[in-house]
Each structure stands twice: as C-alpha cells, then as structure tokens.
C-alpha cells in the first residue's frame, strides 16, 4: 500500500475569518489552540510568524491591521524609512588604524565589502538599505558574515537576512540564531557570525517593532483614513442621502422617482435626480470636513515622523517650519546628530566587535562630512581661517583644502608669503619690533 505524503509547507493555509476573530478578541489565540500548537510544534516557525500566517496581525483601534507590509502603504512611514535607510546606505565607511593617540587611514581588504560589494548579488548600498529597513520596520536588522571556511576568522563578505527567517535563542549564556531560508535546510549560527542591529526596547534577543508598537495607532488611523477616502472617491465622491417629504407620495410619483434613480445609477451616479411631490434630499453620511479627515491625516504624519526622529519637512510635510535651523547646513547637521547618529553608533560598534574581536588595531567609522558641509561661502571662510587668515597660526595646507573639495594637489599653486605652518607670519609684537 502506497500513500502520498502531505506537505503542509507547499501552500500557505490561511483563514481570514479565524484571523479576524482572533485579532479582535483578547485571549482568542489561546482558545483557538494557537499557543498550544506553537509550544508543541518542532517547526522553525515562531509564534509571531504563526500569528501572522493566520492573519492575527496587530490591529489598531481604528480596525486596520498594522504590519510591516501594510505600514509601507502610508506615505509618511515609507518616506521616513526610505530617508533614514537611504542616508545610511550611501554614507561611506572609513577604516582607520590606531597609532597611539592618533589615527591613520588604513588600506584594508574589508573596505570593499563594506562600501562597494557586500557579496554576490548584493552591492554594499543595497545590503545596508535592506538591513536598515528591517530594523526600522521589524525592530531588528540581521546579516550574516560570509567566511571562506567554518574555522576561519577572516570575513570575505556579508549579506542581509530577512527578519522572518531569523529566530534568536539562548543556550545557557550563549546566543545563537536559527536561520530558516525556506528554499534550503535550516542552520544555526553563533552570534559572532551574525550582524544584529537592535532597536529601542532590546531584551537581549529581539526588539519591538517601531511600526507595530509605537506607531500602531498613528499608522492604523492613517490606513483607515486612506481607505475611507478611497471608498468615497470610488463612489463618485457622493454622500449617502435620504429623500424626505411632508406630503404623502403616490404610486405614480414613486415610479417616476424609481426611473430617475435607475437612470442616475446607469450614468455613473452623475446624472440629475428629478424630485417631485415635495421630495427633498437629506444627507446621511458625515462629510470630510465634519470628520476632519484632512486634519487627521496631517496629524498622523507628524506622529510617524516623531517616532522615527525625522523632521517632517524632510518627507515633504512643509506646513510647519523645521526646528533644526533655516539653512541647509544646519538641517544636515541636525539630521546627522539627532537622527542618524543613534543608528550609526550601533553599526560601528557591531562591526568593530565582530570584524576585530581580539585585535583592536583597526576600527570603522562613518564619514558624515558630506551631510554636514556648509554652503560654499561658509566653507571658504573656514578654509581662510585654517590657512592662517590675517597672520593667524595656520593648521591647514592648500593641498589639504583641495582634498576636502575633491580636487587633486597642485604643485604650481602660488600661496601668499608666510601662509604655511613651516614658515608662519611673525606675531604682531615681532612685526612691531621689526618695523
């Protein structure tokens, strides 16, 4: 007797009715046996993944289910995540070598995989953007170090890992990560082979998602507002109404009214409505102005931007003026200092601890000078001070200034007399004695 093996992983089994019922009732997952199934199952699917599989996603008070996928439909959330992830992905990562209390730029093999090509199929910018998007949407960003062999300490590349394929767990005091690619067998890696970028609320294993934790209600309200506006305009931007009359309407008038309504529907809801017998329309639904749909959507933009630490004007919300300053330089410095730095520092610490766990001779650091540069007038004024303006002690050379402006050295460049560190201008007292 032969039988066919039932493969439950071949197709996705999902119940919208069960998922909606569990999402709207406290303790429904336990009564439906979802918790027991998760505890007794030997599959790599986590409880969060099982709840998401059954449709029991985080549901806001407005009734909209907020997940990392649905939140991307809100323009403010998409704009904030695209801005932060894109800015970090385009920042160059410098590798430096410690020399006492000084630092020197190092020509290291790791520079290529951190700045140009992470691994086969992944450029460095695409990989950084993927891991940062996972951190901003799911709470944790994961990546895997690629080594030439299992026992090698050298790294030859890295690749981002989708959040749903990684499950951290503890074995005594050690942290391990179970990777379930889906198309390949699952495997377990030690934390030294994993890039883990947690978010606020990290408990040692995972972090809560900013979208489904802090921004749950704001994004849920935005989704419900968008859905309401879409239904309103899909119905021809017409409100529900009733017909009232102080007199009794006879059968002849009702037949004429029915014909008028049918003709209006056949015309897409835009034809004239012929009313006789003292009939008057009365609006039933609340209009957009009374419901403050526009104000609600503007408020959700500010709430979402506040959670991600992004100034609203940087995602196109220009109703209010920014508090980071009026100039481009002030805005860039404020964005780096108050928004990007809280992501850049954990990335640098994670790379330094994993790439050089024993030998702390090298270290990495993001180069944020391009975002913090002022306008051309402010830069040239700073260069004048660095070169030694009005007899001041200089601390820059012309070649160093040209390098800041991405210009090659010029040996034929004529400099003013005394404008160098080797032969500075005499001090004002010495100038007076000479005179």
PDB file of C-alpha atoms in Angstrom, residues 34-291:
ATOM      1  CA  UNK A  34      -2.589  28.616  18.528  1.00  0.00           C
ATOM      2  CA  UNK A  35      -0.414  28.850  21.631  1.00  0.00           C
ATOM      3  CA  UNK A  36      -0.524  25.126  22.244  1.00  0.00           C
ATOM      4  CA  UNK A  37       0.326  24.479  18.632  1.00  0.00           C
ATOM      5  CA  UNK A  38       3.332  26.793  18.872  1.00  0.00           C
ATOM      6  CA  UNK A  39       4.595  25.205  22.072  1.00  0.00           C
ATOM      7  CA  UNK A  40       4.328  21.614  20.872  1.00  0.00           C
ATOM      8  CA  UNK A  41       5.488  22.115  17.301  1.00  0.00           C
ATOM      9  CA  UNK A  42       9.031  21.326  16.220  1.00  0.00           C
ATOM     10  CA  UNK A  43       8.869  23.621  13.209  1.00  0.00           C
ATOM     11  CA  UNK A  44      11.110  26.646  12.909  1.00  0.00           C
ATOM     12  CA  UNK A  45       8.031  28.888  12.604  1.00  0.00           C
ATOM     13  CA  UNK A  46       7.854  31.234  15.592  1.00  0.00           C
ATOM     14  CA  UNK A  47       4.723  32.326  17.411  1.00  0.00           C
ATOM     15  CA  UNK A  48       4.857  35.741  15.745  1.00  0.00           C
ATOM     16  CA  UNK A  49       5.167  34.086  12.365  1.00  0.00           C
ATOM     17  CA  UNK A  50       2.300  31.695  13.110  1.00  0.00           C
ATOM     18  CA  UNK A  51       0.039  34.522  14.238  1.00  0.00           C
ATOM     19  CA  UNK A  52       0.912  36.480  11.118  1.00  0.00           C
ATOM     20  CA  UNK A  53       0.297  33.367   8.996  1.00  0.00           C
ATOM     21  CA  UNK A  54      -3.244  33.057  10.380  1.00  0.00           C
ATOM     22  CA  UNK A  55      -3.925  36.746   9.853  1.00  0.00           C
ATOM     23  CA  UNK A  56      -3.843  37.673  13.549  1.00  0.00           C
ATOM     24  CA  UNK A  57      -1.725  40.780  12.988  1.00  0.00           C
ATOM     25  CA  UNK A  58      -1.579  43.800  15.244  1.00  0.00           C
ATOM     26  CA  UNK A  59      -4.913  45.568  14.958  1.00  0.00           C
ATOM     27  CA  UNK A  60      -5.336  49.232  15.844  1.00  0.00           C
ATOM     28  CA  UNK A  61      -8.361  50.881  17.440  1.00  0.00           C
ATOM     29  CA  UNK A  62      -9.484  52.071  14.013  1.00  0.00           C
ATOM     30  CA  UNK A  63      -9.806  48.461  12.890  1.00  0.00           C
ATOM     31  CA  UNK A  64      -6.871  48.496  10.464  1.00  0.00           C
ATOM     32  CA  UNK A  65      -4.289  45.722  10.818  1.00  0.00           C
ATOM     33  CA  UNK A  66      -0.798  47.225  11.089  1.00  0.00           C
ATOM     34  CA  UNK A  67       2.129  45.131   9.899  1.00  0.00           C
ATOM     35  CA  UNK A  68       5.471  45.957   8.352  1.00  0.00           C
ATOM     36  CA  UNK A  69       3.907  45.423   4.922  1.00  0.00           C
ATOM     37  CA  UNK A  70       0.730  47.464   5.427  1.00  0.00           C
ATOM     38  CA  UNK A  71       2.637  50.303   7.112  1.00  0.00           C
ATOM     39  CA  UNK A  72       4.676  50.781   3.931  1.00  0.00           C
ATOM     40  CA  UNK A  73       1.456  51.921   2.235  1.00  0.00           C
ATOM     41  CA  UNK A  74       1.439  55.046   4.400  1.00  0.00           C
ATOM     42  CA  UNK A  75       3.488  57.674   2.626  1.00  0.00           C
ATOM     43  CA  UNK A  76       4.861  59.216   5.839  1.00  0.00           C
ATOM     44  CA  UNK A  77       6.155  55.871   7.148  1.00  0.00           C
ATOM     45  CA  UNK A  78       7.569  54.958   3.750  1.00  0.00           C
ATOM     46  CA  UNK A  79       9.243  58.363   3.433  1.00  0.00           C
ATOM     47  CA  UNK A  80      10.824  58.208   6.912  1.00  0.00           C
ATOM     48  CA  UNK A  81      12.197  54.700   6.443  1.00  0.00           C
ATOM     49  CA  UNK A  82      13.420  55.459   2.925  1.00  0.00           C
ATOM     50  CA  UNK A  83      15.147  58.637   4.129  1.00  0.00           C
ATOM     51  CA  UNK A  84      16.963  57.065   7.097  1.00  0.00           C
ATOM     52  CA  UNK A  85      17.847  53.787   5.377  1.00  0.00           C
ATOM     53  CA  UNK A  86      18.917  55.540   2.190  1.00  0.00           C
ATOM     54  CA  UNK A  87      21.084  58.094   4.002  1.00  0.00           C
ATOM     55  CA  UNK A  88      22.910  55.390   5.968  1.00  0.00           C
ATOM     56  CA  UNK A  89      23.313  53.185   2.882  1.00  0.00           C
ATOM     57  CA  UNK A  90      25.033  55.990   0.969  1.00  0.00           C
ATOM     58  CA  UNK A  91      27.412  57.043   3.745  1.00  0.00           C
ATOM     59  CA  UNK A  92      30.973  55.821   3.158  1.00  0.00           C
ATOM     60  CA  UNK A  93      32.566  53.729   5.906  1.00  0.00           C
ATOM     61  CA  UNK A  94      36.179  54.545   6.625  1.00  0.00           C
ATOM     62  CA  UNK A  95      38.654  52.054   8.096  1.00  0.00           C
ATOM     63  CA  UNK A  96      41.310  53.515  10.376  1.00  0.00           C
ATOM     64  CA  UNK A  97      44.348  52.207  12.229  1.00  0.00           C
ATOM     65  CA  UNK A  98      45.196  53.253  15.767  1.00  0.00           C
ATOM     66  CA  UNK A  99      48.672  54.701  16.260  1.00  0.00           C
ATOM     67  CA  UNK A 100      48.960  55.711  19.899  1.00  0.00           C
ATOM     68  CA  UNK A 101      46.540  58.572  20.403  1.00  0.00           C
ATOM     69  CA  UNK A 102      46.381  59.264  16.663  1.00  0.00           C
ATOM     70  CA  UNK A 103      44.589  57.604  13.789  1.00  0.00           C
ATOM     71  CA  UNK A 104      45.639  56.890  10.227  1.00  0.00           C
ATOM     72  CA  UNK A 105      43.579  55.827   7.244  1.00  0.00           C
ATOM     73  CA  UNK A 106      44.126  52.124   6.629  1.00  0.00           C
ATOM     74  CA  UNK A 107      44.170  50.355   3.279  1.00  0.00           C
ATOM     75  CA  UNK A 108      42.243  47.276   4.416  1.00  0.00           C
ATOM     76  CA  UNK A 109      40.635  44.428   2.478  1.00  0.00           C
ATOM     77  CA  UNK A 110      37.339  44.904   4.321  1.00  0.00           C
ATOM     78  CA  UNK A 111      36.795  48.339   2.768  1.00  0.00           C
ATOM     79  CA  UNK A 112      35.498  46.855  -0.492  1.00  0.00           C
ATOM     80  CA  UNK A 113      32.796  44.687   1.063  1.00  0.00           C
ATOM     81  CA  UNK A 114      31.617  47.496   3.367  1.00  0.00           C
ATOM     82  CA  UNK A 115      31.467  50.206   0.699  1.00  0.00           C
ATOM     83  CA  UNK A 116      31.196  48.630  -2.747  1.00  0.00           C
ATOM     84  CA  UNK A 117      30.139  44.971  -2.964  1.00  0.00           C
ATOM     85  CA  UNK A 118      28.918  43.042   0.061  1.00  0.00           C
ATOM     86  CA  UNK A 119      28.657  39.637  -1.667  1.00  0.00           C
ATOM     87  CA  UNK A 120      27.402  38.025  -4.843  1.00  0.00           C
ATOM     88  CA  UNK A 121      24.079  39.611  -5.719  1.00  0.00           C
ATOM     89  CA  UNK A 122      24.389  42.388  -3.149  1.00  0.00           C
ATOM     90  CA  UNK A 123      26.004  45.760  -3.569  1.00  0.00           C
ATOM     91  CA  UNK A 124      27.025  47.416  -0.315  1.00  0.00           C
ATOM     92  CA  UNK A 125      24.402  50.157  -0.566  1.00  0.00           C
ATOM     93  CA  UNK A 126      21.588  47.680  -1.307  1.00  0.00           C
ATOM     94  CA  UNK A 127      22.658  45.427   1.572  1.00  0.00           C
ATOM     95  CA  UNK A 128      22.845  48.297   4.064  1.00  0.00           C
ATOM     96  CA  UNK A 129      19.476  49.607   2.921  1.00  0.00           C
ATOM     97  CA  UNK A 130      17.904  46.160   3.346  1.00  0.00           C
ATOM     98  CA  UNK A 131      19.269  45.588   6.845  1.00  0.00           C
ATOM     99  CA  UNK A 132      18.289  49.108   7.954  1.00  0.00           C
ATOM    100  CA  UNK A 133      14.783  48.723   6.522  1.00  0.00           C
ATOM    101  CA  UNK A 134      14.409  45.500   8.518  1.00  0.00           C
ATOM    102  CA  UNK A 135      15.496  47.328  11.673  1.00  0.00           C
ATOM    103  CA  UNK A 136      13.111  50.237  11.134  1.00  0.00           C
ATOM    104  CA  UNK A 137      10.109  48.101  10.201  1.00  0.00           C
ATOM    105  CA  UNK A 138      10.547  44.935  12.303  1.00  0.00           C
ATOM    106  CA  UNK A 139      12.757  46.219  15.133  1.00  0.00           C
ATOM    107  CA  UNK A 140      15.833  44.086  14.304  1.00  0.00           C
ATOM    108  CA  UNK A 141      18.144  44.037  11.315  1.00  0.00           C
ATOM    109  CA  UNK A 142      20.096  40.841  10.657  1.00  0.00           C
ATOM    110  CA  UNK A 143      23.006  39.996   8.406  1.00  0.00           C
ATOM    111  CA  UNK A 144      25.355  37.047   8.020  1.00  0.00           C
ATOM    112  CA  UNK A 145      29.134  37.157   7.767  1.00  0.00           C
ATOM    113  CA  UNK A 146      30.497  35.030   4.925  1.00  0.00           C
ATOM    114  CA  UNK A 147      33.766  33.236   5.738  1.00  0.00           C
ATOM    115  CA  UNK A 148      35.976  31.090   3.498  1.00  0.00           C
ATOM    116  CA  UNK A 149      35.586  28.161   5.907  1.00  0.00           C
ATOM    117  CA  UNK A 150      33.859  27.275   9.144  1.00  0.00           C
ATOM    118  CA  UNK A 151      37.005  27.652  11.255  1.00  0.00           C
ATOM    119  CA  UNK A 152      38.280  30.847   9.621  1.00  0.00           C
ATOM    120  CA  UNK A 153      38.260  34.204  11.407  1.00  0.00           C
ATOM    121  CA  UNK A 154      38.570  36.090   8.120  1.00  0.00           C
ATOM    122  CA  UNK A 155      35.481  37.597   6.508  1.00  0.00           C
ATOM    123  CA  UNK A 156      35.135  37.707   2.727  1.00  0.00           C
ATOM    124  CA  UNK A 157      31.643  39.213   2.523  1.00  0.00           C
ATOM    125  CA  UNK A 158      28.253  39.595   4.131  1.00  0.00           C
ATOM    126  CA  UNK A 159      24.581  39.536   3.203  1.00  0.00           C
ATOM    127  CA  UNK A 160      21.351  40.782   4.831  1.00  0.00           C
ATOM    128  CA  UNK A 161      18.848  38.269   6.193  1.00  0.00           C
ATOM    129  CA  UNK A 162      15.054  38.718   6.042  1.00  0.00           C
ATOM    130  CA  UNK A 163      13.605  39.177   9.509  1.00  0.00           C
ATOM    131  CA  UNK A 164      11.129  36.291   9.265  1.00  0.00           C
ATOM    132  CA  UNK A 165      13.952  33.828   8.547  1.00  0.00           C
ATOM    133  CA  UNK A 166      15.922  34.558  11.750  1.00  0.00           C
ATOM    134  CA  UNK A 167      14.980  33.335  15.212  1.00  0.00           C
ATOM    135  CA  UNK A 168      17.390  34.172  18.079  1.00  0.00           C
ATOM    136  CA  UNK A 169      17.512  31.873  21.098  1.00  0.00           C
ATOM    137  CA  UNK A 170      19.704  31.251  24.137  1.00  0.00           C
ATOM    138  CA  UNK A 171      21.563  28.118  25.152  1.00  0.00           C
ATOM    139  CA  UNK A 172      22.735  28.790  28.685  1.00  0.00           C
ATOM    140  CA  UNK A 173      24.607  32.091  28.372  1.00  0.00           C
ATOM    141  CA  UNK A 174      25.329  31.880  24.653  1.00  0.00           C
ATOM    142  CA  UNK A 175      23.117  33.431  21.985  1.00  0.00           C
ATOM    143  CA  UNK A 176      22.502  31.559  18.750  1.00  0.00           C
ATOM    144  CA  UNK A 177      20.460  32.317  15.658  1.00  0.00           C
ATOM    145  CA  UNK A 178      18.380  29.770  13.780  1.00  0.00           C
ATOM    146  CA  UNK A 179      18.236  30.661  10.076  1.00  0.00           C
ATOM    147  CA  UNK A 180      15.346  29.241   8.026  1.00  0.00           C
ATOM    148  CA  UNK A 181      15.874  30.314   4.390  1.00  0.00           C
ATOM    149  CA  UNK A 182      12.817  28.452   3.136  1.00  0.00           C
ATOM    150  CA  UNK A 183      14.384  27.046  -0.019  1.00  0.00           C
ATOM    151  CA  UNK A 184      17.267  25.458   1.918  1.00  0.00           C
ATOM    152  CA  UNK A 185      17.603  23.460   5.153  1.00  0.00           C
ATOM    153  CA  UNK A 186      17.718  25.445   8.384  1.00  0.00           C
ATOM    154  CA  UNK A 187      21.020  26.026  10.146  1.00  0.00           C
ATOM    155  CA  UNK A 188      22.235  27.606  13.374  1.00  0.00           C
ATOM    156  CA  UNK A 189      24.928  30.288  13.682  1.00  0.00           C
ATOM    157  CA  UNK A 190      26.767  31.705  16.661  1.00  0.00           C
ATOM    158  CA  UNK A 191      26.352  35.409  17.330  1.00  0.00           C
ATOM    159  CA  UNK A 192      29.910  36.036  16.128  1.00  0.00           C
ATOM    160  CA  UNK A 193      28.742  35.106  12.622  1.00  0.00           C
ATOM    161  CA  UNK A 194      25.685  37.373  12.699  1.00  0.00           C
ATOM    162  CA  UNK A 195      25.235  41.127  12.257  1.00  0.00           C
ATOM    163  CA  UNK A 196      22.486  42.145  14.666  1.00  0.00           C
ATOM    164  CA  UNK A 197      21.224  45.730  14.772  1.00  0.00           C
ATOM    165  CA  UNK A 198      18.583  46.019  17.532  1.00  0.00           C
ATOM    166  CA  UNK A 199      16.201  48.886  18.248  1.00  0.00           C
ATOM    167  CA  UNK A 200      14.825  50.606  21.328  1.00  0.00           C
ATOM    168  CA  UNK A 201      13.491  48.037  23.815  1.00  0.00           C
ATOM    169  CA  UNK A 202      16.061  45.327  23.053  1.00  0.00           C
ATOM    170  CA  UNK A 203      15.777  42.477  25.598  1.00  0.00           C
ATOM    171  CA  UNK A 204      18.931  40.600  24.630  1.00  0.00           C
ATOM    172  CA  UNK A 205      17.288  38.624  21.835  1.00  0.00           C
ATOM    173  CA  UNK A 206      14.804  40.766  19.899  1.00  0.00           C
ATOM    174  CA  UNK A 207      13.386  44.275  19.805  1.00  0.00           C
ATOM    175  CA  UNK A 208       9.797  45.507  19.387  1.00  0.00           C
ATOM    176  CA  UNK A 209       8.860  46.890  16.013  1.00  0.00           C
ATOM    177  CA  UNK A 210       8.523  50.699  15.925  1.00  0.00           C
ATOM    178  CA  UNK A 211       5.650  50.319  13.460  1.00  0.00           C
ATOM    179  CA  UNK A 212       3.515  47.842  15.377  1.00  0.00           C
ATOM    180  CA  UNK A 213       4.462  49.084  18.847  1.00  0.00           C
ATOM    181  CA  UNK A 214       4.880  52.863  18.982  1.00  0.00           C
ATOM    182  CA  UNK A 215       3.225  53.815  15.683  1.00  0.00           C
ATOM    183  CA  UNK A 216       0.374  51.300  15.850  1.00  0.00           C
ATOM    184  CA  UNK A 217      -2.460  53.775  16.331  1.00  0.00           C
ATOM    185  CA  UNK A 218      -0.989  56.512  14.123  1.00  0.00           C
ATOM    186  CA  UNK A 219      -0.450  54.167  11.184  1.00  0.00           C
ATOM    187  CA  UNK A 220      -3.778  52.423  11.796  1.00  0.00           C
ATOM    188  CA  UNK A 221      -5.562  55.771  11.680  1.00  0.00           C
ATOM    189  CA  UNK A 222      -3.711  56.725   8.506  1.00  0.00           C
ATOM    190  CA  UNK A 223      -4.637  53.432   6.850  1.00  0.00           C
ATOM    191  CA  UNK A 224      -8.309  53.830   7.809  1.00  0.00           C
ATOM    192  CA  UNK A 225      -8.323  57.424   6.542  1.00  0.00           C
ATOM    193  CA  UNK A 226      -6.826  56.357   3.225  1.00  0.00           C
ATOM    194  CA  UNK A 227      -9.337  53.541   2.892  1.00  0.00           C
ATOM    195  CA  UNK A 228     -12.240  55.865   3.701  1.00  0.00           C
ATOM    196  CA  UNK A 229     -11.051  58.448   1.174  1.00  0.00           C
ATOM    197  CA  UNK A 230     -10.603  55.738  -1.464  1.00  0.00           C
ATOM    198  CA  UNK A 231     -14.136  54.402  -0.968  1.00  0.00           C
ATOM    199  CA  UNK A 232     -15.517  57.933  -1.042  1.00  0.00           C
ATOM    200  CA  UNK A 233     -13.917  58.802  -4.374  1.00  0.00           C
ATOM    201  CA  UNK A 234     -14.592  55.383  -5.891  1.00  0.00           C
ATOM    202  CA  UNK A 235     -18.283  56.057  -5.278  1.00  0.00           C
ATOM    203  CA  UNK A 236     -18.140  59.238  -7.314  1.00  0.00           C
ATOM    204  CA  UNK A 237     -17.468  61.469  -4.288  1.00  0.00           C
ATOM    205  CA  UNK A 238     -21.191  61.325  -3.428  1.00  0.00           C
ATOM    206  CA  UNK A 239     -22.640  61.166   0.063  1.00  0.00           C
ATOM    207  CA  UNK A 240     -25.401  58.849   1.215  1.00  0.00           C
ATOM    208  CA  UNK A 241     -28.712  60.612   1.357  1.00  0.00           C
ATOM    209  CA  UNK A 242     -32.406  60.074   2.030  1.00  0.00           C
ATOM    210  CA  UNK A 243     -35.482  61.648   0.441  1.00  0.00           C
ATOM    211  CA  UNK A 244     -37.957  63.326   2.753  1.00  0.00           C
ATOM    212  CA  UNK A 245     -41.353  64.839   2.078  1.00  0.00           C
ATOM    213  CA  UNK A 246     -44.035  66.416   4.221  1.00  0.00           C
ATOM    214  CA  UNK A 247     -46.732  65.029   1.925  1.00  0.00           C
ATOM    215  CA  UNK A 248     -47.699  61.503   1.021  1.00  0.00           C
ATOM    216  CA  UNK A 249     -46.105  60.252  -2.187  1.00  0.00           C
ATOM    217  CA  UNK A 250     -48.451  58.381  -4.530  1.00  0.00           C
ATOM    218  CA  UNK A 251     -47.604  55.392  -6.728  1.00  0.00           C
ATOM    219  CA  UNK A 252     -47.130  57.473  -9.872  1.00  0.00           C
ATOM    220  CA  UNK A 253     -44.539  59.674  -8.178  1.00  0.00           C
ATOM    221  CA  UNK A 254     -42.739  56.620  -6.796  1.00  0.00           C
ATOM    222  CA  UNK A 255     -42.485  55.084 -10.293  1.00  0.00           C
ATOM    223  CA  UNK A 256     -41.081  58.348 -11.654  1.00  0.00           C
ATOM    224  CA  UNK A 257     -38.605  58.549  -8.784  1.00  0.00           C
ATOM    225  CA  UNK A 258     -37.524  54.939  -9.387  1.00  0.00           C
ATOM    226  CA  UNK A 259     -36.907  55.644 -13.069  1.00  0.00           C
ATOM    227  CA  UNK A 260     -34.884  58.732 -12.177  1.00  0.00           C
ATOM    228  CA  UNK A 261     -32.742  56.774  -9.695  1.00  0.00           C
ATOM    229  CA  UNK A 262     -32.093  53.970 -12.216  1.00  0.00           C
ATOM    230  CA  UNK A 263     -31.069  56.488 -14.859  1.00  0.00           C
ATOM    231  CA  UNK A 264     -28.737  58.175 -12.391  1.00  0.00           C
ATOM    232  CA  UNK A 265     -27.069  54.875 -11.481  1.00  0.00           C
ATOM    233  CA  UNK A 266     -26.639  53.920 -15.129  1.00  0.00           C
ATOM    234  CA  UNK A 267     -24.976  57.286 -15.717  1.00  0.00           C
ATOM    235  CA  UNK A 268     -22.323  56.611 -13.070  1.00  0.00           C
ATOM    236  CA  UNK A 269     -24.117  58.472 -10.312  1.00  0.00           C
ATOM    237  CA  UNK A 270     -23.658  61.849 -12.002  1.00  0.00           C
ATOM    238  CA  UNK A 271     -26.999  62.349 -13.682  1.00  0.00           C
ATOM    239  CA  UNK A 272     -29.647  64.743 -12.374  1.00  0.00           C
ATOM    240  CA  UNK A 273     -32.120  63.455  -9.811  1.00  0.00           C
ATOM    241  CA  UNK A 274     -35.667  64.551 -10.639  1.00  0.00           C
ATOM    242  CA  UNK A 275     -37.715  65.079  -7.476  1.00  0.00           C
ATOM    243  CA  UNK A 276     -41.488  65.696  -7.470  1.00  0.00           C
ATOM    244  CA  UNK A 277     -44.176  65.793  -4.874  1.00  0.00           C
ATOM    245  CA  UNK A 278     -42.183  67.934  -2.426  1.00  0.00           C
ATOM    246  CA  UNK A 279     -39.317  65.462  -2.051  1.00  0.00           C
ATOM    247  CA  UNK A 280     -36.090  66.874  -0.637  1.00  0.00           C
ATOM    248  CA  UNK A 281     -32.676  65.170  -0.217  1.00  0.00           C
ATOM    249  CA  UNK A 282     -31.244  64.835   3.297  1.00  0.00           C
ATOM    250  CA  UNK A 283     -27.591  63.915   3.818  1.00  0.00           C
ATOM    251  CA  UNK A 284     -26.956  60.820   5.927  1.00  0.00           C
ATOM    252  CA  UNK A 285     -23.172  60.420   5.979  1.00  0.00           C
ATOM    253  CA  UNK A 286     -20.742  62.820   7.636  1.00  0.00           C
ATOM    254  CA  UNK A 287     -18.778  64.854   5.122  1.00  0.00           C
ATOM    255  CA  UNK A 288     -14.995  65.009   5.089  1.00  0.00           C
ATOM    256  CA  UNK A 289     -14.904  68.464   6.644  1.00  0.00           C
ATOM    257  CA  UNK A 290     -17.008  67.430   9.628  1.00  0.00           C
ATOM    258  CA  UNK A 291     -14.970  64.250  10.102  1.00  0.00           C
TER     259      UNK A 291
END
